[in-house]
Amino acid sequence: MVRRETAGDTGGAAVLERGRAAYAHGRWADAFEDLAEADEQSRLVAEDLCALATVAFLVGHDTVALDAFQRAHHAFQEDGDVGHSVRCAYWLGYVLMLSGRMAEAMGWWMRGQRLLEEDGVQRVEHGYLLIPASLRKVNDGEPRAAYDGFREALAIAERFGDPDLAAWSRLGCGRALIEMSQADRGMAMLDEAMVAVTAGEVSPMLTGRIYCAVIMACRMTFDLRRAQEWTAAFSRWCATQQGLKPYRGQCLIHRSEIMQLHGEWSEAIDEVGQACAHLSDPPGDPVLGMAQYQMGELLRLRGEFAAAEDAYRRAGECGHHVHPGLAMLRLAQGRLDDAVAAIRRVAAESEADRTERARILGAFITIMLAADDVDGARTATEELEQLAADFDAVYLHAVAASARGAVALADGDAHRACASFRRAWQAWQELAAPYEAAEVRLSMAKACRELRDHDTAELELNAARRTFEKLAAAPALEAAMGLSRTTAATDPTLTRRELDVVRLVASGATNRDIARALSISEKTVARHLSNMFGKLGVTSRSGVTAYAYEHDLVPDR
């Protein structure tokens, strides 16, 4: 290769050397300033243009990065260096892809492919140009074909000893395997890619991308332990990258999600607030929608409903999904019909996507129970339990056990509800998730009251209330306080569903009539009656009817 020397005076050479040194030591902001100045004073050679393009990308100057990569591409071509010329074409496409300019990205990748075909020499760049097509196959629902492409790229990477391409390829293989329902093999491939990243073997252009992709894969498989571990590593890496612009916002979002899970809500709000500010400058970053949705979730749990709604709206404007968060907000606001309509639509649209389905079913069950659609909640719980078994993720097992307990309680089977709630509580404890564990304890308190175990109910209720107070979880705390204030006038010995049955029995309805009216099975009606006979100390339907008249539960005719 012919190296073209940089012209210029001694001062310009000193600036260039300073920029090269900053680049070598990972001081991206310093390197950008010095290399850009050197380029203004005297046009840089191809290698230095690649360095300028890299640091420009890392500090958020994509326009400069694209210009420098393009100039380097042409300079390498003039020098007859096909490999490096094609490598620049690849990185041009990469930066354009991340900017959402896919047509231009495809154009550069196709140019690179043509140059390799004309050259006729086997080069490592052949492997790089397999990556975009394989990524498209993953996104188009062709994971088997994508896996084959990534494996071919990995073989090329290993032949040429290229760590960047090897990490890229392993990441792709892992993602494809997860899509093929081989999560264990897929996550093992992702872990191997991450070993190269954490060892510092991968270039900074790719390091942040691989971190983000691996953490997103952990979220897709509900592997919260792995997500937490890699998020911590990602945070450490970001902290060492001077002036880093891409990736940092997404890192802050992931940190916020982990903080939320562990009950560090104030810190989580601060973190995602920083993410929103970081991603808003310059405007147009689609990851901002992810940050706004996370902000909405935290504000909803805090009871700041107007601010939460605004955050969900901004997330939607960025193209991010707004459910199930917005549907749960509507439920908390008492807009049950809106919540039901939204969650039913989202559930119907998610039937072909197992990950999305698992993500929304917990909210779907909660809303269906609030709407007294116990059968719908029961069916969704069975599906969620199957998904939890398929993913074998502690998080999904916890959500499914919580749902099973809630459905059992709605069915009047408090004993079975307690058993499910206990399993859910243990799983949430394992994940160190205090809010979710407290929600389960609140439900346990309701179940224990059904069983007239008032001492245990009080213990569970007080424990839940303390957690809600610590987190400033206003809606949940209000629910706990409301349960504490329950009086005899609202008849704490009977559930809402049992009170519905009492009214219908008093009106002369048969078990079949009651089942039809409440959209439950006759078997469930019989169970409710059996439970009520024990609670009320009666042995017949006439005793239930008498109780209804004594407590003004008979509807006006």
Coordinates of C-alpha atoms in Angstrom, one line a residue:
M1 CA 0.0 0.0 0.0
V2 CA 1.2 3.5 -0.8
R3 CA 1.0 5.9 2.1
R4 CA 0.5 9.5 1.1
E5 CA 2.1 11.9 3.5
T6 CA 0.3 14.8 5.1
A7 CA 1.6 18.1 4.0
G8 CA 1.7 21.1 6.3
D9 CA 3.9 23.0 8.7
T10 CA 5.4 21.7 12.0
G11 CA 2.4 23.0 14.0
G12 CA 0.0 21.0 11.9
A13 CA 2.1 17.9 12.3
A14 CA 2.1 18.4 16.1
V15 CA -1.7 18.7 16.2
L16 CA -1.9 15.5 14.1
E17 CA 0.4 13.6 16.3
R18 CA -1.5 14.8 19.4
G19 CA -4.8 13.6 17.7
R20 CA -3.2 10.2 16.9
A21 CA -2.0 9.8 20.5
A22 CA -5.5 10.7 21.9
Y23 CA -7.1 8.2 19.6
A24 CA -4.6 5.5 20.7
H25 CA -5.5 6.1 24.3
G26 CA -9.3 6.3 23.8
R27 CA -9.7 10.0 24.5
W28 CA -12.4 10.4 21.8
A29 CA -13.3 14.0 22.3
D30 CA -9.7 15.2 22.4
A31 CA -8.9 13.0 19.3
F32 CA -11.8 14.5 17.4
E33 CA -10.8 18.0 18.1
D34 CA -7.2 17.5 17.1
L35 CA -7.8 15.3 14.1
A36 CA -10.5 17.7 12.8
E37 CA -8.1 20.6 13.2
A38 CA -5.3 18.7 11.4
D39 CA -7.7 17.9 8.6
E40 CA -8.6 21.5 8.2
Q41 CA -4.9 22.5 8.1
S42 CA -3.9 19.8 5.6
R43 CA -6.0 17.0 4.2
L44 CA -5.4 13.7 6.2
V45 CA -4.2 10.5 4.7
A46 CA -6.6 7.5 4.5
E47 CA -5.6 5.9 7.8
D48 CA -6.0 9.2 9.7
L49 CA -9.3 9.8 8.0
C50 CA -10.5 6.4 9.3
A51 CA -9.5 7.5 12.8
L52 CA -11.3 10.8 12.4
A53 CA -14.4 9.1 11.1
T54 CA -14.4 6.7 14.1
V55 CA -14.0 9.4 16.7
A56 CA -16.6 11.6 15.0
F57 CA -19.1 8.8 15.2
L58 CA -18.3 8.1 18.8
V59 CA -18.8 11.8 19.9
G60 CA -21.9 12.2 17.8
H61 CA -20.8 14.0 14.7
D62 CA -22.3 11.6 12.1
T63 CA -22.0 14.1 9.2
V64 CA -18.2 14.4 9.8
A65 CA -18.0 10.6 10.2
L66 CA -19.7 9.9 6.9
D67 CA -17.6 12.5 5.0
A68 CA -14.3 11.1 6.5
F69 CA -15.2 7.5 5.8
Q70 CA -16.2 8.4 2.2
R71 CA -12.9 10.3 1.6
A72 CA -10.9 7.4 3.1
H73 CA -12.8 5.0 0.9
H74 CA -11.7 6.9 -2.2
A75 CA -8.2 7.4 -0.9
F76 CA -7.7 3.7 -0.4
Q77 CA -9.2 3.0 -3.8
E78 CA -6.6 5.4 -5.4
D79 CA -3.9 3.5 -3.5
G80 CA -5.2 0.2 -4.9
D81 CA -6.1 -1.0 -1.3
V82 CA -9.3 -2.9 -2.1
G83 CA -9.7 -4.4 1.4
H84 CA -9.5 -1.1 3.3
S85 CA -11.6 0.6 0.7
V86 CA -14.4 -2.0 1.1
R87 CA -14.0 -1.8 4.9
C88 CA -14.8 1.9 4.7
A89 CA -17.8 1.2 2.5
Y90 CA -19.0 -1.2 5.2
W91 CA -18.7 1.4 8.0
L92 CA -20.4 4.0 5.8
G93 CA -23.3 1.7 5.5
Y94 CA -23.2 1.0 9.2
V95 CA -23.4 4.6 10.2
L96 CA -26.1 5.3 7.7
M97 CA -28.1 2.3 8.9
L98 CA -28.0 3.6 12.5
S99 CA -29.2 7.0 11.2
G100 CA -32.2 5.3 9.5
R101 CA -30.9 5.9 6.0
M102 CA -31.2 2.4 4.8
A103 CA -31.3 3.0 1.0
E104 CA -28.0 4.8 1.2
A105 CA -26.5 2.1 3.5
M106 CA -27.6 -0.6 1.0
G107 CA -25.9 1.4 -1.8
W108 CA -22.5 1.5 -0.1
W109 CA -22.7 -2.2 0.9
M110 CA -23.6 -3.1 -2.7
R111 CA -20.6 -1.0 -3.9
G112 CA -18.4 -2.9 -1.5
Q113 CA -19.7 -6.2 -2.8
R114 CA -19.0 -5.2 -6.4
L115 CA -15.4 -4.2 -5.6
L116 CA -14.8 -7.5 -4.0
E117 CA -16.2 -9.4 -6.9
E118 CA -14.1 -7.4 -9.3
D119 CA -11.0 -8.0 -7.1
G120 CA -11.5 -11.8 -7.0
V121 CA -9.3 -12.2 -3.9
Q122 CA -10.7 -13.8 -0.7
R123 CA -10.7 -11.1 1.9
V124 CA -12.1 -10.7 5.5
E125 CA -14.4 -8.0 4.1
H126 CA -16.4 -10.7 2.4
G127 CA -17.5 -11.7 6.0
Y128 CA -18.4 -8.1 6.9
L129 CA -20.7 -7.8 3.9
L130 CA -22.5 -11.0 5.0
I131 CA -23.7 -9.2 8.2
P132 CA -26.2 -6.8 6.7
A133 CA -28.0 -9.5 4.7
S134 CA -28.1 -11.8 7.7
L135 CA -29.5 -9.0 9.9
R136 CA -32.3 -8.5 7.4
K137 CA -33.1 -12.2 7.5
V138 CA -33.5 -12.1 11.3
N139 CA -35.8 -9.1 11.1
D140 CA -37.8 -10.7 8.3
G141 CA -38.5 -13.8 10.3
E142 CA -36.0 -16.1 8.6
P143 CA -33.7 -17.0 11.6
R144 CA -32.4 -20.3 10.0
A145 CA -31.1 -18.5 6.9
A146 CA -29.8 -15.7 9.1
Y147 CA -27.9 -18.2 11.3
D148 CA -26.3 -19.8 8.2
G149 CA -25.1 -16.4 7.1
F150 CA -23.7 -15.5 10.4
R151 CA -21.9 -18.8 10.7
E152 CA -20.3 -18.3 7.3
A153 CA -19.2 -14.8 8.5
L154 CA -17.8 -16.4 11.7
A155 CA -15.8 -18.9 9.7
I156 CA -14.2 -16.1 7.7
A157 CA -13.5 -14.1 10.9
E158 CA -11.7 -17.1 12.4
R159 CA -9.7 -17.7 9.2
F160 CA -8.5 -14.1 9.1
G161 CA -8.2 -13.6 12.9
D162 CA -10.6 -10.6 12.9
P163 CA -12.1 -10.0 16.4
D164 CA -14.6 -7.4 15.3
L165 CA -16.1 -9.7 12.7
A166 CA -16.0 -12.7 15.1
A167 CA -17.9 -10.8 17.8
W168 CA -20.4 -9.4 15.3
S169 CA -21.0 -12.9 13.9
R170 CA -21.4 -14.6 17.3
L171 CA -23.9 -11.8 18.2
G172 CA -25.9 -12.6 15.1
C173 CA -25.8 -16.3 15.6
G174 CA -27.0 -15.9 19.2
R175 CA -29.9 -13.6 18.1
A176 CA -30.9 -16.1 15.4
L177 CA -30.8 -19.1 17.8
I178 CA -33.1 -17.2 20.2
E179 CA -35.5 -16.5 17.4
M180 CA -35.4 -20.3 16.6
S181 CA -36.4 -21.0 20.3
Q182 CA -33.0 -22.2 21.2
A183 CA -32.4 -19.6 23.9
D184 CA -29.8 -21.5 25.9
R185 CA -27.5 -22.0 22.8
G186 CA -28.2 -18.4 21.8
M187 CA -27.3 -16.9 25.1
A188 CA -24.1 -18.9 25.2
M189 CA -23.1 -17.4 21.9
L190 CA -23.9 -13.9 23.1
D191 CA -21.9 -14.5 26.3
E192 CA -18.9 -15.6 24.1
A193 CA -19.3 -12.4 22.1
M194 CA -19.3 -10.4 25.3
V195 CA -16.1 -12.0 26.5
A196 CA -14.3 -10.4 23.6
V197 CA -16.0 -7.1 24.3
T198 CA -15.1 -7.0 28.0
A199 CA -11.5 -8.1 27.2
G200 CA -11.1 -5.0 25.0
E201 CA -10.6 -7.0 21.9
V202 CA -13.4 -5.3 19.9
S203 CA -13.3 -1.8 18.4
P204 CA -15.3 1.0 20.1
M205 CA -17.4 1.3 16.9
L206 CA -18.9 -2.1 17.7
T207 CA -18.5 -2.4 21.4
G208 CA -21.5 -0.3 22.4
R209 CA -23.6 -1.9 19.7
I210 CA -22.9 -5.4 21.0
Y211 CA -23.6 -4.4 24.6
C212 CA -26.9 -2.9 23.6
A213 CA -27.9 -5.9 21.5
V214 CA -27.0 -8.4 24.2
I215 CA -28.9 -6.6 26.8
M216 CA -31.9 -6.4 24.5
A217 CA -31.6 -10.1 23.9
C218 CA -31.7 -10.6 27.7
R219 CA -34.9 -8.6 27.9
M220 CA -36.4 -10.6 25.0
T221 CA -35.8 -13.8 27.0
F222 CA -36.7 -12.3 30.3
D223 CA -33.2 -13.2 31.7
L224 CA -33.0 -10.4 34.2
R225 CA -30.0 -11.7 36.0
R226 CA -27.9 -11.6 32.7
A227 CA -29.4 -8.3 31.9
Q228 CA -28.3 -6.9 35.2
E229 CA -24.8 -8.3 34.9
W230 CA -24.2 -7.0 31.4
T231 CA -25.8 -3.6 32.2
A232 CA -23.3 -3.1 35.0
A233 CA -20.4 -4.0 32.6
F234 CA -21.9 -1.6 30.0
S235 CA -22.1 1.2 32.5
R236 CA -18.4 0.7 33.4
W237 CA -17.4 0.8 29.7
C238 CA -19.5 3.9 29.0
A239 CA -17.9 5.7 32.0
T240 CA -14.4 5.2 30.4
Q241 CA -15.4 6.5 27.0
Q242 CA -14.6 10.3 26.8
G243 CA -17.3 12.2 25.0
L244 CA -19.3 9.1 24.0
K245 CA -22.6 10.0 22.3
P246 CA -24.1 6.8 20.8
Y247 CA -25.0 4.0 23.2
R248 CA -24.8 6.1 26.4
G249 CA -28.5 7.0 26.3
Q250 CA -29.5 3.3 26.0
C251 CA -27.1 2.4 28.8
L252 CA -28.9 4.9 31.1
I253 CA -32.3 3.4 30.2
H254 CA -31.1 -0.1 31.0
R255 CA -29.7 1.1 34.3
S256 CA -33.0 2.8 35.1
E257 CA -34.9 -0.5 34.5
I258 CA -32.6 -2.4 36.8
M259 CA -32.9 0.3 39.5
Q260 CA -36.7 0.2 39.2
L261 CA -36.7 -3.6 39.6
H262 CA -34.6 -3.3 42.8
G263 CA -36.8 -0.5 44.3
E264 CA -34.4 2.4 43.7
W265 CA -37.2 4.5 42.1
S266 CA -35.8 8.0 42.7
E267 CA -32.5 7.0 41.2
A268 CA -34.2 5.3 38.3
I269 CA -36.2 8.5 37.5
D270 CA -33.0 10.5 37.7
E271 CA -31.2 8.1 35.4
V272 CA -33.9 7.9 32.7
G273 CA -34.3 11.7 32.9
Q274 CA -30.6 12.0 32.0
A275 CA -31.3 9.5 29.1
C276 CA -34.1 11.7 27.8
A277 CA -31.9 14.8 27.9
H278 CA -29.0 12.9 26.2
L279 CA -31.2 11.4 23.5
S280 CA -33.0 14.7 22.7
D281 CA -29.8 16.4 21.4
P282 CA -29.8 16.2 18.5
P283 CA -33.5 15.4 18.0
G284 CA -34.7 12.4 16.1
D285 CA -33.1 9.5 18.0
P286 CA -35.7 6.6 18.0
V287 CA -34.2 5.3 21.3
L288 CA -35.8 8.4 23.0
G289 CA -39.1 6.6 22.8
M290 CA -37.8 3.8 24.9
A291 CA -36.6 6.3 27.5
Q292 CA -40.0 8.1 27.5
Y293 CA -41.9 4.8 28.0
Q294 CA -39.6 3.9 30.9
M295 CA -40.3 7.4 32.4
G296 CA -44.0 6.8 32.0
E297 CA -43.8 3.5 33.8
L298 CA -42.1 5.0 36.8
L299 CA -44.4 8.0 37.0
R300 CA -47.5 5.8 36.8
L301 CA -46.3 3.7 39.7
R302 CA -45.6 6.8 41.7
G303 CA -49.2 8.0 41.0
E304 CA -48.1 11.0 38.9
F305 CA -50.7 10.2 36.3
A306 CA -50.7 13.4 34.2
A307 CA -47.0 13.4 33.9
A308 CA -47.0 9.6 33.1
E309 CA -49.6 10.2 30.3
D310 CA -47.4 12.9 28.8
A311 CA -44.4 10.6 28.9
Y312 CA -46.4 7.8 27.2
R313 CA -47.6 10.3 24.5
R314 CA -44.0 11.3 23.8
A315 CA -43.0 7.7 23.6
G316 CA -45.7 7.1 21.0
E317 CA -44.6 10.1 19.0
C318 CA -41.1 8.5 18.8
G319 CA -42.7 5.4 17.4
H320 CA -42.3 3.3 20.6
H321 CA -45.2 1.1 21.9
V322 CA -47.3 2.7 24.7
H323 CA -48.9 -0.5 26.0
P324 CA -49.3 -2.2 28.4
G325 CA -48.2 0.9 30.3
L326 CA -50.9 3.2 29.0
A327 CA -53.6 0.6 29.5
M328 CA -52.5 0.1 33.1
L329 CA -52.6 3.9 33.6
R330 CA -56.2 3.9 32.3
L331 CA -57.1 1.2 34.9
A332 CA -55.4 3.2 37.7
Q333 CA -57.4 6.3 36.5
G334 CA -60.7 4.4 36.8
R335 CA -61.2 4.3 33.0
L336 CA -61.9 0.6 32.9
D337 CA -63.5 0.5 29.5
D338 CA -60.6 2.3 27.9
A339 CA -58.1 -0.1 29.6
V340 CA -60.1 -3.1 28.4
A341 CA -60.4 -1.9 24.8
A342 CA -56.7 -1.1 24.6
I343 CA -55.4 -4.3 26.2
R344 CA -57.7 -6.5 24.1
R345 CA -56.5 -4.9 20.9
V346 CA -52.8 -5.2 21.9
A347 CA -53.3 -8.8 23.0
A348 CA -54.9 -9.7 19.7
E349 CA -52.0 -8.1 17.7
S350 CA -49.4 -9.9 19.8
E351 CA -50.5 -13.5 19.1
A352 CA -47.7 -14.2 16.6
D353 CA -44.9 -12.8 18.8
R354 CA -44.2 -14.9 21.9
T355 CA -41.9 -12.3 23.5
E356 CA -44.4 -9.5 23.1
R357 CA -47.2 -11.8 24.2
A358 CA -45.4 -12.7 27.4
R359 CA -44.7 -9.0 28.0
I360 CA -48.3 -8.0 28.0
L361 CA -50.2 -10.9 29.4
G362 CA -49.6 -9.9 33.1
A363 CA -51.3 -6.6 32.4
F364 CA -54.0 -8.3 30.4
I365 CA -54.9 -10.6 33.3
T366 CA -55.0 -7.7 35.8
I367 CA -57.3 -5.7 33.6
M368 CA -59.6 -8.7 32.8
L369 CA -60.0 -9.4 36.5
A370 CA -60.8 -5.8 37.1
A371 CA -63.5 -6.1 34.4
D372 CA -64.9 -9.3 36.1
D373 CA -63.8 -11.4 33.0
V374 CA -62.5 -14.2 35.2
D375 CA -62.7 -16.8 32.4
G376 CA -60.6 -14.5 30.1
A377 CA -58.1 -14.0 32.8
R378 CA -57.9 -17.7 33.5
T379 CA -57.3 -18.6 29.9
A380 CA -54.6 -15.9 29.6
T381 CA -53.0 -17.3 32.9
E382 CA -52.7 -20.7 31.4
E383 CA -51.0 -19.3 28.3
L384 CA -48.7 -17.3 30.5
E385 CA -47.8 -20.3 32.5
Q386 CA -46.9 -22.2 29.3
L387 CA -44.7 -19.3 28.1
A388 CA -43.0 -19.2 31.5
A389 CA -42.2 -22.9 31.2
D390 CA -40.9 -22.3 27.6
F391 CA -38.7 -19.4 28.5
D392 CA -37.9 -20.9 32.0
A393 CA -37.3 -17.4 33.3
V394 CA -37.7 -16.6 37.0
Y395 CA -39.4 -13.3 36.1
L396 CA -42.1 -14.9 34.0
H397 CA -42.6 -17.7 36.6
A398 CA -43.2 -14.9 39.2
V399 CA -45.7 -13.0 37.0
A400 CA -47.5 -16.3 36.2
A401 CA -47.8 -17.4 39.8
S402 CA -49.1 -13.9 40.8
A403 CA -51.7 -14.2 38.0
R404 CA -52.7 -17.7 39.1
G405 CA -53.2 -16.6 42.6
A406 CA -55.4 -13.6 41.5
V407 CA -57.5 -15.9 39.4
A408 CA -57.9 -18.4 42.2
L409 CA -59.0 -15.6 44.5
A410 CA -61.5 -14.4 42.0
D411 CA -62.8 -17.9 41.8
G412 CA -63.3 -18.0 45.6
D413 CA -60.5 -20.5 46.2
A414 CA -58.5 -18.7 48.8
H415 CA -56.4 -21.7 49.8
R416 CA -55.1 -22.2 46.2
A417 CA -54.6 -18.5 45.9
C418 CA -52.4 -18.4 49.0
A419 CA -50.2 -21.3 47.6
S420 CA -49.7 -19.4 44.3
F421 CA -49.0 -16.1 46.0
R422 CA -46.4 -17.8 48.2
R423 CA -44.6 -19.1 45.1
A424 CA -44.8 -15.7 43.4
W425 CA -43.4 -14.0 46.5
Q426 CA -40.5 -16.3 46.7
A427 CA -39.7 -15.7 43.0
W428 CA -39.9 -11.9 43.4
Q429 CA -37.6 -12.2 46.5
E430 CA -35.1 -14.1 44.4
L431 CA -35.1 -11.3 41.9
A432 CA -34.8 -8.7 44.7
A433 CA -37.9 -6.9 43.4
P434 CA -39.5 -5.3 46.4
Y435 CA -42.5 -3.6 44.7
E436 CA -43.7 -6.7 43.0
A437 CA -43.1 -8.7 46.2
A438 CA -45.2 -6.2 48.2
E439 CA -48.0 -6.4 45.6
V440 CA -48.2 -10.1 46.2
R441 CA -48.2 -9.6 49.9
L442 CA -51.2 -7.3 49.5
S443 CA -53.0 -10.0 47.6
M444 CA -52.0 -12.5 50.2
A445 CA -53.6 -10.3 52.8
K446 CA -56.9 -10.4 50.9
A447 CA -56.7 -14.2 50.6
C448 CA -56.0 -14.6 54.3
R449 CA -59.0 -12.5 55.2
E450 CA -61.1 -14.8 53.0
L451 CA -59.9 -17.6 55.2
R452 CA -60.5 -15.6 58.4
D453 CA -56.7 -15.8 59.2
H454 CA -56.8 -12.2 60.3
D455 CA -53.4 -12.2 62.1
T456 CA -51.5 -13.3 58.9
A457 CA -53.6 -10.9 56.8
E458 CA -52.6 -8.0 59.1
L459 CA -48.9 -9.0 58.9
E460 CA -48.9 -9.2 55.2
L461 CA -50.8 -6.0 54.8
N462 CA -48.4 -4.1 57.1
A463 CA -45.4 -5.4 55.3
A464 CA -46.8 -4.4 51.9
R465 CA -47.7 -1.0 53.2
R466 CA -44.2 -0.3 54.5
T467 CA -42.7 -1.1 51.2
F468 CA -45.2 1.1 49.3
E469 CA -44.5 4.0 51.7
K470 CA -40.7 3.6 51.2
L471 CA -41.1 3.6 47.4
A472 CA -43.6 6.4 47.4
A473 CA -45.9 4.1 45.4
A474 CA -49.0 6.2 45.9
P475 CA -51.6 4.1 44.1
A476 CA -50.5 0.9 45.7
L477 CA -50.3 2.6 49.1
E478 CA -53.8 3.9 48.7
A479 CA -55.0 0.4 47.9
A480 CA -53.3 -1.0 51.0
M481 CA -54.8 1.8 53.2
G482 CA -58.2 1.1 51.7
L483 CA -57.9 -2.5 52.7
S484 CA -56.9 -1.5 56.2
R485 CA -60.0 0.8 56.4
T486 CA -62.5 -1.9 55.3
T487 CA -65.5 -1.9 57.6
A488 CA -68.3 -4.2 58.4
A489 CA -70.6 -2.0 56.2
T490 CA -68.7 -3.3 53.1
D491 CA -68.8 -6.8 54.6
P492 CA -65.1 -7.8 54.6
T493 CA -66.0 -11.4 55.0
L494 CA -67.3 -11.7 51.4
T495 CA -65.4 -11.0 48.2
R496 CA -67.0 -8.7 45.6
R497 CA -67.8 -11.7 43.4
E498 CA -69.4 -13.5 46.4
L499 CA -71.5 -10.4 47.0
D500 CA -72.7 -10.6 43.4
V501 CA -73.7 -14.2 43.9
V502 CA -75.5 -13.3 47.1
R503 CA -77.6 -10.7 45.3
L504 CA -78.5 -13.1 42.5
V505 CA -79.4 -15.9 44.9
A506 CA -81.6 -13.5 46.7
S507 CA -83.3 -12.6 43.5
G508 CA -84.2 -16.3 42.9
A509 CA -81.5 -17.1 40.3
T510 CA -80.4 -20.7 39.8
N511 CA -76.8 -21.7 39.6
R512 CA -77.1 -21.8 35.8
D513 CA -78.6 -18.3 35.8
I514 CA -75.8 -17.0 38.0
A515 CA -73.1 -18.6 35.9
R516 CA -74.6 -17.0 32.8
A517 CA -75.0 -13.6 34.4
L518 CA -71.4 -13.5 35.8
S519 CA -69.7 -15.3 32.8
I520 CA -68.4 -18.0 35.1
S521 CA -68.9 -21.8 35.3
E522 CA -71.6 -23.5 37.4
K523 CA -68.7 -25.3 39.2
T524 CA -67.3 -21.9 40.2
V525 CA -70.8 -20.8 41.4
A526 CA -71.1 -23.9 43.5
R527 CA -67.7 -23.2 45.1
H528 CA -68.7 -19.6 45.9
L529 CA -71.8 -20.9 47.6
S530 CA -69.9 -23.4 49.6
N531 CA -67.4 -20.8 50.7
M532 CA -70.3 -18.4 51.7
F533 CA -72.1 -21.1 53.6
G534 CA -69.0 -21.4 55.8
K535 CA -68.4 -17.7 56.2
L536 CA -72.0 -16.8 56.9
G537 CA -72.8 -19.8 59.1
V538 CA -75.7 -20.9 57.0
T539 CA -76.5 -24.2 55.3
S540 CA -78.9 -23.3 52.5
R541 CA -79.7 -20.8 49.8
S542 CA -82.5 -19.5 52.0
G543 CA -80.0 -18.6 54.6
V544 CA -78.0 -16.7 52.0
T545 CA -81.2 -14.9 50.9
A546 CA -82.0 -14.0 54.5
Y547 CA -78.5 -12.6 54.9
A548 CA -78.9 -10.5 51.8
Y549 CA -82.1 -8.9 53.2
E550 CA -80.5 -8.3 56.5
H551 CA -77.7 -6.4 54.9
D552 CA -79.6 -4.5 52.2
L553 CA -78.0 -6.5 49.4
V554 CA -81.3 -7.2 47.6
P555 CA -81.5 -5.1 44.4
D556 CA -84.5 -2.9 44.1
R557 CA -87.2 -4.2 41.8

